[in-house]
Each structure stands twice: as C-alpha cells, then as structure tokens.
C-alpha cells in the first residue's frame, strides 16, 4: 500500500525541493525501495512519471545529490527499468 501513487507522489515532489538535504533523502529513499525486487513493478508508474526529473538531477547544484542520483540511475539500469 505504501507504493500507491497517493504516497509516492510526495517522494516525487521531494526530488524538486529547494533544499538539497530533502532531494538527497528522496533519492536515498528511492534507492532503498529499488533494492527490493518485489517493489520494482509497483514503482514502474512512478519511474515513468519522474524519470525526466531524475535524469535532470545528475546536474544538481549539490555534488552529493548528483552522486546519489547517479547511483540510483545505475540501479534502474541494473534492474531493467531504464535503458543506458
């Protein structure tokens, strides 16, 4: 139930927060969710909706957010949710 769009949208919105710490927590949280193969199907619509924003974040002003985002994108490629 926690993978419902009603809950995930807040995580998606946090990807665009003005505070780098909030963006970092959002990316970190997504990374944790994608570690469980059981969550991948439930996160598909979220990934489709926010993929553009996640890709934009590789140019984030905060280097730590950029690095964490690169790790998340690599995870998505690894689990087959995103093309290289």
JSON list of N, CA and C in Angstrom, two decimals:
[
{"chain": "A", "resi": 1, "resn": "UNK", "atom": "N", "xyz": [0.82, -1.20, 0.00]},
{"chain": "A", "resi": 1, "resn": "UNK", "atom": "CA", "xyz": [0.00, 0.00, 0.00]},
{"chain": "A", "resi": 1, "resn": "UNK", "atom": "C", "xyz": [0.86, 1.26, 0.00]},
{"chain": "A", "resi": 2, "resn": "UNK", "atom": "N", "xyz": [2.06, 1.16, 0.55]},
{"chain": "A", "resi": 2, "resn": "UNK", "atom": "CA", "xyz": [2.91, 2.36, 0.59]},
{"chain": "A", "resi": 2, "resn": "UNK", "atom": "C", "xyz": [3.46, 2.71, -0.79]},
{"chain": "A", "resi": 3, "resn": "UNK", "atom": "N", "xyz": [3.35, 1.80, -1.76]},
{"chain": "A", "resi": 3, "resn": "UNK", "atom": "CA", "xyz": [3.78, 2.09, -3.12]},
{"chain": "A", "resi": 3, "resn": "UNK", "atom": "C", "xyz": [2.65, 2.68, -3.97]},
{"chain": "A", "resi": 4, "resn": "UNK", "atom": "N", "xyz": [1.56, 3.04, -3.34]},
{"chain": "A", "resi": 4, "resn": "UNK", "atom": "CA", "xyz": [0.44, 3.66, -4.05]},
{"chain": "A", "resi": 4, "resn": "UNK", "atom": "C", "xyz": [0.84, 5.07, -4.50]},
{"chain": "A", "resi": 5, "resn": "UNK", "atom": "N", "xyz": [0.31, 5.47, -5.65]},
{"chain": "A", "resi": 5, "resn": "UNK", "atom": "CA", "xyz": [0.61, 6.80, -6.19]},
{"chain": "A", "resi": 5, "resn": "UNK", "atom": "C", "xyz": [0.33, 7.90, -5.17]},
{"chain": "A", "resi": 6, "resn": "UNK", "atom": "N", "xyz": [-0.69, 7.70, -4.35]},
{"chain": "A", "resi": 6, "resn": "UNK", "atom": "CA", "xyz": [-1.05, 8.71, -3.35]},
{"chain": "A", "resi": 6, "resn": "UNK", "atom": "C", "xyz": [0.10, 8.98, -2.38]},
{"chain": "A", "resi": 7, "resn": "UNK", "atom": "N", "xyz": [0.94, 7.98, -2.14]},
{"chain": "A", "resi": 7, "resn": "UNK", "atom": "CA", "xyz": [2.07, 8.16, -1.24]},
{"chain": "A", "resi": 7, "resn": "UNK", "atom": "C", "xyz": [3.34, 8.53, -2.01]},
{"chain": "A", "resi": 8, "resn": "UNK", "atom": "N", "xyz": [3.54, 7.89, -3.13]},
{"chain": "A", "resi": 8, "resn": "UNK", "atom": "CA", "xyz": [4.77, 8.10, -3.89]},
{"chain": "A", "resi": 8, "resn": "UNK", "atom": "C", "xyz": [4.89, 9.51, -4.47]},
{"chain": "A", "resi": 9, "resn": "UNK", "atom": "N", "xyz": [3.77, 10.16, -4.72]},
{"chain": "A", "resi": 9, "resn": "UNK", "atom": "CA", "xyz": [3.84, 11.50, -5.32]},
{"chain": "A", "resi": 9, "resn": "UNK", "atom": "C", "xyz": [4.62, 12.46, -4.42]},
{"chain": "A", "resi": 10, "resn": "UNK", "atom": "N", "xyz": [4.55, 12.28, -3.12]},
{"chain": "A", "resi": 10, "resn": "UNK", "atom": "CA", "xyz": [5.29, 13.16, -2.22]},
{"chain": "A", "resi": 10, "resn": "UNK", "atom": "C", "xyz": [6.79, 12.94, -2.35]},
{"chain": "A", "resi": 11, "resn": "UNK", "atom": "N", "xyz": [7.18, 11.71, -2.56]},
{"chain": "A", "resi": 11, "resn": "UNK", "atom": "CA", "xyz": [8.59, 11.40, -2.79]},
{"chain": "A", "resi": 11, "resn": "UNK", "atom": "C", "xyz": [9.03, 12.03, -4.11]},
{"chain": "A", "resi": 12, "resn": "UNK", "atom": "N", "xyz": [8.19, 11.95, -5.11]},
{"chain": "A", "resi": 12, "resn": "UNK", "atom": "CA", "xyz": [8.49, 12.58, -6.40]},
{"chain": "A", "resi": 12, "resn": "UNK", "atom": "C", "xyz": [8.62, 14.09, -6.28]},
{"chain": "A", "resi": 13, "resn": "UNK", "atom": "N", "xyz": [7.73, 14.69, -5.55]},
{"chain": "A", "resi": 13, "resn": "UNK", "atom": "CA", "xyz": [7.81, 16.14, -5.36]},
{"chain": "A", "resi": 13, "resn": "UNK", "atom": "C", "xyz": [9.08, 16.53, -4.62]},
{"chain": "A", "resi": 14, "resn": "UNK", "atom": "N", "xyz": [9.51, 15.69, -3.70]},
{"chain": "A", "resi": 14, "resn": "UNK", "atom": "CA", "xyz": [10.73, 15.99, -2.94]},
{"chain": "A", "resi": 14, "resn": "UNK", "atom": "C", "xyz": [11.96, 16.02, -3.84]},
{"chain": "A", "resi": 15, "resn": "UNK", "atom": "N", "xyz": [11.90, 15.37, -4.99]},
{"chain": "A", "resi": 15, "resn": "UNK", "atom": "CA", "xyz": [13.03, 15.41, -5.93]},
{"chain": "A", "resi": 15, "resn": "UNK", "atom": "C", "xyz": [13.28, 16.82, -6.45]},
{"chain": "A", "resi": 16, "resn": "UNK", "atom": "N", "xyz": [12.28, 17.69, -6.36]},
{"chain": "A", "resi": 16, "resn": "UNK", "atom": "CA", "xyz": [12.41, 19.07, -6.83]},
{"chain": "A", "resi": 16, "resn": "UNK", "atom": "C", "xyz": [12.47, 20.09, -5.70]},
{"chain": "A", "resi": 17, "resn": "UNK", "atom": "N", "xyz": [12.60, 19.63, -4.47]},
{"chain": "A", "resi": 17, "resn": "UNK", "atom": "CA", "xyz": [12.64, 20.55, -3.33]},
{"chain": "A", "resi": 17, "resn": "UNK", "atom": "C", "xyz": [13.84, 21.47, -3.43]},
{"chain": "A", "resi": 18, "resn": "UNK", "atom": "N", "xyz": [13.71, 22.70, -2.93]},
{"chain": "A", "resi": 18, "resn": "UNK", "atom": "CA", "xyz": [14.83, 23.65, -2.99]},
{"chain": "A", "resi": 18, "resn": "UNK", "atom": "C", "xyz": [15.95, 23.27, -2.03]},
{"chain": "A", "resi": 19, "resn": "UNK", "atom": "N", "xyz": [15.65, 22.48, -1.02]},
{"chain": "A", "resi": 19, "resn": "UNK", "atom": "CA", "xyz": [16.65, 22.06, -0.03]},
{"chain": "A", "resi": 19, "resn": "UNK", "atom": "C", "xyz": [17.35, 20.78, -0.50]},
{"chain": "A", "resi": 20, "resn": "UNK", "atom": "N", "xyz": [18.66, 20.86, -0.67]},
{"chain": "A", "resi": 20, "resn": "UNK", "atom": "CA", "xyz": [19.44, 19.71, -1.15]},
{"chain": "A", "resi": 20, "resn": "UNK", "atom": "C", "xyz": [19.29, 18.50, -0.23]},
{"chain": "A", "resi": 21, "resn": "UNK", "atom": "N", "xyz": [19.15, 18.72, 1.06]},
{"chain": "A", "resi": 21, "resn": "UNK", "atom": "CA", "xyz": [19.01, 17.61, 2.01]},
{"chain": "A", "resi": 21, "resn": "UNK", "atom": "C", "xyz": [17.71, 16.84, 1.74]},
{"chain": "A", "resi": 22, "resn": "UNK", "atom": "N", "xyz": [16.66, 17.54, 1.37]},
{"chain": "A", "resi": 22, "resn": "UNK", "atom": "CA", "xyz": [15.39, 16.90, 1.06]},
{"chain": "A", "resi": 22, "resn": "UNK", "atom": "C", "xyz": [15.52, 16.09, -0.23]},
{"chain": "A", "resi": 23, "resn": "UNK", "atom": "N", "xyz": [16.16, 16.68, -1.25]},
{"chain": "A", "resi": 23, "resn": "UNK", "atom": "CA", "xyz": [16.37, 15.95, -2.50]},
{"chain": "A", "resi": 23, "resn": "UNK", "atom": "C", "xyz": [17.21, 14.70, -2.26]},
{"chain": "A", "resi": 24, "resn": "UNK", "atom": "N", "xyz": [18.22, 14.83, -1.43]},
{"chain": "A", "resi": 24, "resn": "UNK", "atom": "CA", "xyz": [19.09, 13.71, -1.12]},
{"chain": "A", "resi": 24, "resn": "UNK", "atom": "C", "xyz": [18.31, 12.58, -0.43]},
{"chain": "A", "resi": 25, "resn": "UNK", "atom": "N", "xyz": [17.47, 12.91, 0.51]},
{"chain": "A", "resi": 25, "resn": "UNK", "atom": "CA", "xyz": [16.66, 11.90, 1.20]},
{"chain": "A", "resi": 25, "resn": "UNK", "atom": "C", "xyz": [15.69, 11.22, 0.24]},
{"chain": "A", "resi": 26, "resn": "UNK", "atom": "N", "xyz": [15.15, 11.99, -0.70]},
{"chain": "A", "resi": 26, "resn": "UNK", "atom": "CA", "xyz": [14.22, 11.40, -1.67]},
{"chain": "A", "resi": 26, "resn": "UNK", "atom": "C", "xyz": [14.95, 10.37, -2.55]},
{"chain": "A", "resi": 27, "resn": "UNK", "atom": "N", "xyz": [16.12, 10.75, -3.04]},
{"chain": "A", "resi": 27, "resn": "UNK", "atom": "CA", "xyz": [16.89, 9.83, -3.88]},
{"chain": "A", "resi": 27, "resn": "UNK", "atom": "C", "xyz": [17.33, 8.61, -3.08]},
{"chain": "A", "resi": 28, "resn": "UNK", "atom": "N", "xyz": [17.77, 8.84, -1.86]},
{"chain": "A", "resi": 28, "resn": "UNK", "atom": "CA", "xyz": [18.19, 7.75, -0.99]},
{"chain": "A", "resi": 28, "resn": "UNK", "atom": "C", "xyz": [17.02, 6.80, -0.70]},
{"chain": "A", "resi": 29, "resn": "UNK", "atom": "N", "xyz": [15.86, 7.36, -0.45]},
{"chain": "A", "resi": 29, "resn": "UNK", "atom": "CA", "xyz": [14.67, 6.54, -0.20]},
{"chain": "A", "resi": 29, "resn": "UNK", "atom": "C", "xyz": [14.30, 5.70, -1.40]},
{"chain": "A", "resi": 30, "resn": "UNK", "atom": "N", "xyz": [14.38, 6.29, -2.58]},
{"chain": "A", "resi": 30, "resn": "UNK", "atom": "CA", "xyz": [14.08, 5.54, -3.80]},
{"chain": "A", "resi": 30, "resn": "UNK", "atom": "C", "xyz": [15.08, 4.42, -4.00]},
{"chain": "A", "resi": 31, "resn": "UNK", "atom": "N", "xyz": [16.32, 4.70, -3.73]},
{"chain": "A", "resi": 31, "resn": "UNK", "atom": "CA", "xyz": [17.36, 3.69, -3.87]},
{"chain": "A", "resi": 31, "resn": "UNK", "atom": "C", "xyz": [17.06, 2.49, -2.96]},
{"chain": "A", "resi": 32, "resn": "UNK", "atom": "N", "xyz": [16.63, 2.77, -1.75]},
{"chain": "A", "resi": 32, "resn": "UNK", "atom": "CA", "xyz": [16.27, 1.70, -0.82]},
{"chain": "A", "resi": 32, "resn": "UNK", "atom": "C", "xyz": [15.08, 0.90, -1.33]},
{"chain": "A", "resi": 33, "resn": "UNK", "atom": "N", "xyz": [14.10, 1.59, -1.89]},
{"chain": "A", "resi": 33, "resn": "UNK", "atom": "CA", "xyz": [12.92, 0.90, -2.42]},
{"chain": "A", "resi": 33, "resn": "UNK", "atom": "C", "xyz": [13.29, 0.00, -3.60]},
{"chain": "A", "resi": 34, "resn": "UNK", "atom": "N", "xyz": [14.18, 0.48, -4.46]},
{"chain": "A", "resi": 34, "resn": "UNK", "atom": "CA", "xyz": [14.56, -0.31, -5.63]},
{"chain": "A", "resi": 34, "resn": "UNK", "atom": "C", "xyz": [15.46, -1.49, -5.30]},
{"chain": "A", "resi": 35, "resn": "UNK", "atom": "N", "xyz": [15.98, -1.55, -4.10]},
{"chain": "A", "resi": 35, "resn": "UNK", "atom": "CA", "xyz": [16.80, -2.70, -3.70]},
{"chain": "A", "resi": 35, "resn": "UNK", "atom": "C", "xyz": [15.97, -3.98, -3.58]},
{"chain": "A", "resi": 36, "resn": "UNK", "atom": "N", "xyz": [14.68, -3.82, -3.35]},
{"chain": "A", "resi": 36, "resn": "UNK", "atom": "CA", "xyz": [13.80, -4.99, -3.24]},
{"chain": "A", "resi": 36, "resn": "UNK", "atom": "C", "xyz": [13.14, -5.24, -4.60]},
{"chain": "A", "resi": 37, "resn": "UNK", "atom": "N", "xyz": [13.43, -6.40, -5.16]},
{"chain": "A", "resi": 37, "resn": "UNK", "atom": "CA", "xyz": [12.85, -6.75, -6.47]},
{"chain": "A", "resi": 37, "resn": "UNK", "atom": "C", "xyz": [11.32, -6.77, -6.41]},
{"chain": "A", "resi": 38, "resn": "UNK", "atom": "N", "xyz": [10.75, -7.00, -5.25]},
{"chain": "A", "resi": 38, "resn": "UNK", "atom": "CA", "xyz": [9.30, -7.01, -5.10]},
{"chain": "A", "resi": 38, "resn": "UNK", "atom": "C", "xyz": [8.68, -5.64, -5.34]},
{"chain": "A", "resi": 39, "resn": "UNK", "atom": "N", "xyz": [9.46, -4.59, -5.19]},
{"chain": "A", "resi": 39, "resn": "UNK", "atom": "CA", "xyz": [8.94, -3.23, -5.34]},
{"chain": "A", "resi": 39, "resn": "UNK", "atom": "C", "xyz": [8.99, -2.71, -6.77]},
{"chain": "A", "resi": 40, "resn": "UNK", "atom": "N", "xyz": [9.75, -3.34, -7.63]},
{"chain": "A", "resi": 40, "resn": "UNK", "atom": "CA", "xyz": [10.02, -2.78, -8.96]},
{"chain": "A", "resi": 40, "resn": "UNK", "atom": "C", "xyz": [8.74, -2.58, -9.77]},
{"chain": "A", "resi": 41, "resn": "UNK", "atom": "N", "xyz": [7.87, -3.57, -9.78]},
{"chain": "A", "resi": 41, "resn": "UNK", "atom": "CA", "xyz": [6.62, -3.44, -10.54]},
{"chain": "A", "resi": 41, "resn": "UNK", "atom": "C", "xyz": [5.77, -2.30, -9.98]},
{"chain": "A", "resi": 42, "resn": "UNK", "atom": "N", "xyz": [5.69, -2.19, -8.66]},
{"chain": "A", "resi": 42, "resn": "UNK", "atom": "CA", "xyz": [4.90, -1.14, -8.03]},
{"chain": "A", "resi": 42, "resn": "UNK", "atom": "C", "xyz": [5.46, 0.25, -8.24]},
{"chain": "A", "resi": 43, "resn": "UNK", "atom": "N", "xyz": [6.74, 0.34, -8.56]},
{"chain": "A", "resi": 43, "resn": "UNK", "atom": "CA", "xyz": [7.38, 1.64, -8.79]},
{"chain": "A", "resi": 43, "resn": "UNK", "atom": "C", "xyz": [7.44, 2.04, -10.25]},
{"chain": "A", "resi": 44, "resn": "UNK", "atom": "N", "xyz": [6.95, 1.17, -11.14]},
{"chain": "A", "resi": 44, "resn": "UNK", "atom": "CA", "xyz": [7.07, 1.44, -12.57]},
{"chain": "A", "resi": 44, "resn": "UNK", "atom": "C", "xyz": [6.42, 2.77, -12.98]},
{"chain": "A", "resi": 45, "resn": "UNK", "atom": "N", "xyz": [5.17, 2.98, -12.59]},
{"chain": "A", "resi": 45, "resn": "UNK", "atom": "CA", "xyz": [4.47, 4.22, -12.97]},
{"chain": "A", "resi": 45, "resn": "UNK", "atom": "C", "xyz": [5.18, 5.45, -12.39]},
{"chain": "A", "resi": 46, "resn": "UNK", "atom": "N", "xyz": [5.67, 5.32, -11.16]},
{"chain": "A", "resi": 46, "resn": "UNK", "atom": "CA", "xyz": [6.43, 6.41, -10.55]},
{"chain": "A", "resi": 46, "resn": "UNK", "atom": "C", "xyz": [7.65, 6.74, -11.39]},
{"chain": "A", "resi": 47, "resn": "UNK", "atom": "N", "xyz": [8.39, 5.69, -11.79]},
{"chain": "A", "resi": 47, "resn": "UNK", "atom": "CA", "xyz": [9.60, 5.90, -12.58]},
{"chain": "A", "resi": 47, "resn": "UNK", "atom": "C", "xyz": [9.28, 6.57, -13.91]},
{"chain": "A", "resi": 48, "resn": "UNK", "atom": "N", "xyz": [8.21, 6.13, -14.55]},
{"chain": "A", "resi": 48, "resn": "UNK", "atom": "CA", "xyz": [7.81, 6.74, -15.82]},
{"chain": "A", "resi": 48, "resn": "UNK", "atom": "C", "xyz": [7.51, 8.23, -15.61]},
{"chain": "A", "resi": 49, "resn": "UNK", "atom": "N", "xyz": [6.80, 8.53, -14.55]},
{"chain": "A", "resi": 49, "resn": "UNK", "atom": "CA", "xyz": [6.40, 9.92, -14.27]},
{"chain": "A", "resi": 49, "resn": "UNK", "atom": "C", "xyz": [7.59, 10.82, -13.93]},
{"chain": "A", "resi": 50, "resn": "UNK", "atom": "N", "xyz": [8.55, 10.30, -13.15]},
{"chain": "A", "resi": 50, "resn": "UNK", "atom": "CA", "xyz": [9.63, 11.14, -12.63]},
{"chain": "A", "resi": 50, "resn": "UNK", "atom": "C", "xyz": [11.00, 10.86, -13.25]},
{"chain": "A", "resi": 51, "resn": "UNK", "atom": "N", "xyz": [11.05, 10.03, -14.28]},
{"chain": "A", "resi": 51, "resn": "UNK", "atom": "CA", "xyz": [12.33, 9.71, -14.91]},
{"chain": "A", "resi": 51, "resn": "UNK", "atom": "C", "xyz": [13.05, 10.96, -15.42]},
{"chain": "A", "resi": 52, "resn": "UNK", "atom": "N", "xyz": [12.31, 11.85, -16.04]},
{"chain": "A", "resi": 52, "resn": "UNK", "atom": "CA", "xyz": [12.92, 13.08, -16.54]},
{"chain": "A", "resi": 52, "resn": "UNK", "atom": "C", "xyz": [13.58, 13.89, -15.43]},
{"chain": "A", "resi": 53, "resn": "UNK", "atom": "N", "xyz": [12.88, 14.01, -14.31]},
{"chain": "A", "resi": 53, "resn": "UNK", "atom": "CA", "xyz": [13.44, 14.76, -13.18]},
{"chain": "A", "resi": 53, "resn": "UNK", "atom": "C", "xyz": [14.67, 14.06, -12.62]},
{"chain": "A", "resi": 54, "resn": "UNK", "atom": "N", "xyz": [14.62, 12.75, -12.53]},
{"chain": "A", "resi": 54, "resn": "UNK", "atom": "CA", "xyz": [15.78, 12.02, -12.01]},
{"chain": "A", "resi": 54, "resn": "UNK", "atom": "C", "xyz": [16.99, 12.22, -12.92]},
{"chain": "A", "resi": 55, "resn": "UNK", "atom": "N", "xyz": [16.77, 12.23, -14.23]},
{"chain": "A", "resi": 55, "resn": "UNK", "atom": "CA", "xyz": [17.87, 12.46, -15.16]},
{"chain": "A", "resi": 55, "resn": "UNK", "atom": "C", "xyz": [18.41, 13.88, -15.04]},
{"chain": "A", "resi": 56, "resn": "UNK", "atom": "N", "xyz": [17.53, 14.85, -14.83]},
{"chain": "A", "resi": 56, "resn": "UNK", "atom": "CA", "xyz": [17.96, 16.24, -14.63]},
{"chain": "A", "resi": 56, "resn": "UNK", "atom": "C", "xyz": [18.86, 16.37, -13.41]},
{"chain": "A", "resi": 57, "resn": "UNK", "atom": "N", "xyz": [18.61, 15.54, -12.42]},
{"chain": "A", "resi": 57, "resn": "UNK", "atom": "CA", "xyz": [19.33, 15.66, -11.15]},
{"chain": "A", "resi": 57, "resn": "UNK", "atom": "C", "xyz": [20.80, 15.25, -11.24]},
{"chain": "A", "resi": 58, "resn": "UNK", "atom": "N", "xyz": [21.23, 14.70, -12.37]},
{"chain": "A", "resi": 58, "resn": "UNK", "atom": "CA", "xyz": [22.67, 14.42, -12.50]},
{"chain": "A", "resi": 58, "resn": "UNK", "atom": "C", "xyz": [23.45, 15.72, -12.67]},
{"chain": "A", "resi": 59, "resn": "UNK", "atom": "N", "xyz": [22.72, 16.81, -12.88]},
{"chain": "A", "resi": 59, "resn": "UNK", "atom": "CA", "xyz": [23.34, 18.14, -12.96]},
{"chain": "A", "resi": 59, "resn": "UNK", "atom": "C", "xyz": [22.97, 19.00, -11.75]},
{"chain": "A", "resi": 60, "resn": "UNK", "atom": "N", "xyz": [22.59, 18.36, -10.66]},
{"chain": "A", "resi": 60, "resn": "UNK", "atom": "CA", "xyz": [22.18, 19.09, -9.45]},
{"chain": "A", "resi": 60, "resn": "UNK", "atom": "C", "xyz": [23.32, 19.97, -8.96]},
{"chain": "A", "resi": 61, "resn": "UNK", "atom": "N", "xyz": [22.98, 21.08, -8.37]},
{"chain": "A", "resi": 61, "resn": "UNK", "atom": "CA", "xyz": [23.97, 22.00, -7.84]},
{"chain": "A", "resi": 61, "resn": "UNK", "atom": "C", "xyz": [24.75, 21.39, -6.68]},
{"chain": "A", "resi": 62, "resn": "UNK", "atom": "N", "xyz": [24.14, 20.42, -6.02]},
{"chain": "A", "resi": 62, "resn": "UNK", "atom": "CA", "xyz": [24.78, 19.76, -4.88]},
{"chain": "A", "resi": 62, "resn": "UNK", "atom": "C", "xyz": [25.44, 18.47, -5.36]},
{"chain": "A", "resi": 63, "resn": "UNK", "atom": "N", "xyz": [26.74, 18.38, -5.18]},
{"chain": "A", "resi": 63, "resn": "UNK", "atom": "CA", "xyz": [27.50, 17.23, -5.67]},
{"chain": "A", "resi": 63, "resn": "UNK", "atom": "C", "xyz": [27.06, 15.92, -5.04]},
{"chain": "A", "resi": 64, "resn": "UNK", "atom": "N", "xyz": [26.72, 15.93, -3.77]},
{"chain": "A", "resi": 64, "resn": "UNK", "atom": "CA", "xyz": [26.27, 14.71, -3.10]},
{"chain": "A", "resi": 64, "resn": "UNK", "atom": "C", "xyz": [24.96, 14.19, -3.71]},
{"chain": "A", "resi": 65, "resn": "UNK", "atom": "N", "xyz": [24.06, 15.12, -4.02]},
{"chain": "A", "resi": 65, "resn": "UNK", "atom": "CA", "xyz": [22.79, 14.73, -4.65]},
{"chain": "A", "resi": 65, "resn": "UNK", "atom": "C", "xyz": [23.08, 14.14, -6.02]},
{"chain": "A", "resi": 66, "resn": "UNK", "atom": "N", "xyz": [23.99, 14.76, -6.76]},
{"chain": "A", "resi": 66, "resn": "UNK", "atom": "CA", "xyz": [24.36, 14.25, -8.09]},
{"chain": "A", "resi": 66, "resn": "UNK", "atom": "C", "xyz": [24.90, 12.83, -7.99]},
{"chain": "A", "resi": 67, "resn": "UNK", "atom": "N", "xyz": [25.80, 12.58, -7.07]},
{"chain": "A", "resi": 67, "resn": "UNK", "atom": "CA", "xyz": [26.40, 11.26, -6.93]},
{"chain": "A", "resi": 67, "resn": "UNK", "atom": "C", "xyz": [25.37, 10.21, -6.53]},
{"chain": "A", "resi": 68, "resn": "UNK", "atom": "N", "xyz": [24.50, 10.57, -5.61]},
{"chain": "A", "resi": 68, "resn": "UNK", "atom": "CA", "xyz": [23.46, 9.64, -5.16]},
{"chain": "A", "resi": 68, "resn": "UNK", "atom": "C", "xyz": [22.49, 9.35, -6.31]},
{"chain": "A", "resi": 69, "resn": "UNK", "atom": "N", "xyz": [22.18, 10.38, -7.10]},
{"chain": "A", "resi": 69, "resn": "UNK", "atom": "CA", "xyz": [21.29, 10.21, -8.24]},
{"chain": "A", "resi": 69, "resn": "UNK", "atom": "C", "xyz": [21.92, 9.30, -9.29]},
{"chain": "A", "resi": 70, "resn": "UNK", "atom": "N", "xyz": [23.21, 9.46, -9.54]},
{"chain": "A", "resi": 70, "resn": "UNK", "atom": "CA", "xyz": [23.90, 8.58, -10.48]},
{"chain": "A", "resi": 70, "resn": "UNK", "atom": "C", "xyz": [23.81, 7.12, -10.02]},
{"chain": "A", "resi": 71, "resn": "UNK", "atom": "N", "xyz": [23.94, 6.91, -8.72]},
{"chain": "A", "resi": 71, "resn": "UNK", "atom": "CA", "xyz": [23.80, 5.57, -8.17]},
{"chain": "A", "resi": 71, "resn": "UNK", "atom": "C", "xyz": [22.40, 5.02, -8.38]},
{"chain": "A", "resi": 72, "resn": "UNK", "atom": "N", "xyz": [21.39, 5.86, -8.17]},
{"chain": "A", "resi": 72, "resn": "UNK", "atom": "CA", "xyz": [20.01, 5.44, -8.37]},
{"chain": "A", "resi": 72, "resn": "UNK", "atom": "C", "xyz": [19.76, 5.09, -9.84]},
{"chain": "A", "resi": 73, "resn": "UNK", "atom": "N", "xyz": [20.23, 5.92, -10.75]},
{"chain": "A", "resi": 73, "resn": "UNK", "atom": "CA", "xyz": [20.03, 5.66, -12.17]},
{"chain": "A", "resi": 73, "resn": "UNK", "atom": "C", "xyz": [20.74, 4.37, -12.59]},
{"chain": "A", "resi": 74, "resn": "UNK", "atom": "N", "xyz": [21.90, 4.12, -12.03]},
{"chain": "A", "resi": 74, "resn": "UNK", "atom": "CA", "xyz": [22.62, 2.86, -12.32]},
{"chain": "A", "resi": 74, "resn": "UNK", "atom": "C", "xyz": [21.80, 1.68, -11.81]},
{"chain": "A", "resi": 75, "resn": "UNK", "atom": "N", "xyz": [21.17, 1.83, -10.65]},
{"chain": "A", "resi": 75, "resn": "UNK", "atom": "CA", "xyz": [20.29, 0.78, -10.11]},
{"chain": "A", "resi": 75, "resn": "UNK", "atom": "C", "xyz": [19.14, 0.51, -11.06]},
{"chain": "A", "resi": 76, "resn": "UNK", "atom": "N", "xyz": [18.54, 1.58, -11.59]},
{"chain": "A", "resi": 76, "resn": "UNK", "atom": "CA", "xyz": [17.41, 1.43, -12.50]},
{"chain": "A", "resi": 76, "resn": "UNK", "atom": "C", "xyz": [17.82, 0.69, -13.77]},
{"chain": "A", "resi": 77, "resn": "UNK", "atom": "N", "xyz": [19.00, 0.98, -14.27]},
{"chain": "A", "resi": 77, "resn": "UNK", "atom": "CA", "xyz": [19.51, 0.27, -15.45]},
{"chain": "A", "resi": 77, "resn": "UNK", "atom": "C", "xyz": [19.72, -1.20, -15.09]},
{"chain": "A", "resi": 78, "resn": "UNK", "atom": "N", "xyz": [20.31, -1.43, -13.93]},
{"chain": "A", "resi": 78, "resn": "UNK", "atom": "CA", "xyz": [20.61, -2.79, -13.49]},
{"chain": "A", "resi": 78, "resn": "UNK", "atom": "C", "xyz": [19.37, -3.67, -13.36]},
{"chain": "A", "resi": 79, "resn": "UNK", "atom": "N", "xyz": [18.27, -3.10, -12.89]},
{"chain": "A", "resi": 79, "resn": "UNK", "atom": "CA", "xyz": [17.05, -3.89, -12.70]},
{"chain": "A", "resi": 79, "resn": "UNK", "atom": "C", "xyz": [16.16, -3.88, -13.95]},
{"chain": "A", "resi": 80, "resn": "UNK", "atom": "N", "xyz": [16.64, -3.24, -15.01]},
{"chain": "A", "resi": 80, "resn": "UNK", "atom": "CA", "xyz": [15.92, -3.24, -16.27]},
{"chain": "A", "resi": 80, "resn": "UNK", "atom": "C", "xyz": [14.80, -2.22, -16.37]},
{"chain": "A", "resi": 81, "resn": "UNK", "atom": "N", "xyz": [14.78, -1.24, -15.51]},
{"chain": "A", "resi": 81, "resn": "UNK", "atom": "CA", "xyz": [13.74, -0.22, -15.53]},
{"chain": "A", "resi": 81, "resn": "UNK", "atom": "C", "xyz": [14.11, 0.99, -16.39]},
{"chain": "A", "resi": 82, "resn": "UNK", "atom": "N", "xyz": [15.36, 1.03, -16.85]},
{"chain": "A", "resi": 82, "resn": "UNK", "atom": "CA", "xyz": [15.79, 2.17, -17.64]},
{"chain": "A", "resi": 82, "resn": "UNK", "atom": "C", "xyz": [16.88, 1.71, -18.60]},
{"chain": "A", "resi": 83, "resn": "UNK", "atom": "N", "xyz": [16.86, 2.26, -19.79]},
{"chain": "A", "resi": 83, "resn": "UNK", "atom": "CA", "xyz": [17.92, 1.97, -20.75]},
{"chain": "A", "resi": 83, "resn": "UNK", "atom": "C", "xyz": [19.15, 2.78, -20.41]},
{"chain": "A", "resi": 84, "resn": "UNK", "atom": "N", "xyz": [20.29, 2.27, -20.85]},
{"chain": "A", "resi": 84, "resn": "UNK", "atom": "CA", "xyz": [21.53, 3.00, -20.61]},
{"chain": "A", "resi": 84, "resn": "UNK", "atom": "C", "xyz": [21.50, 4.23, -21.44]}
]
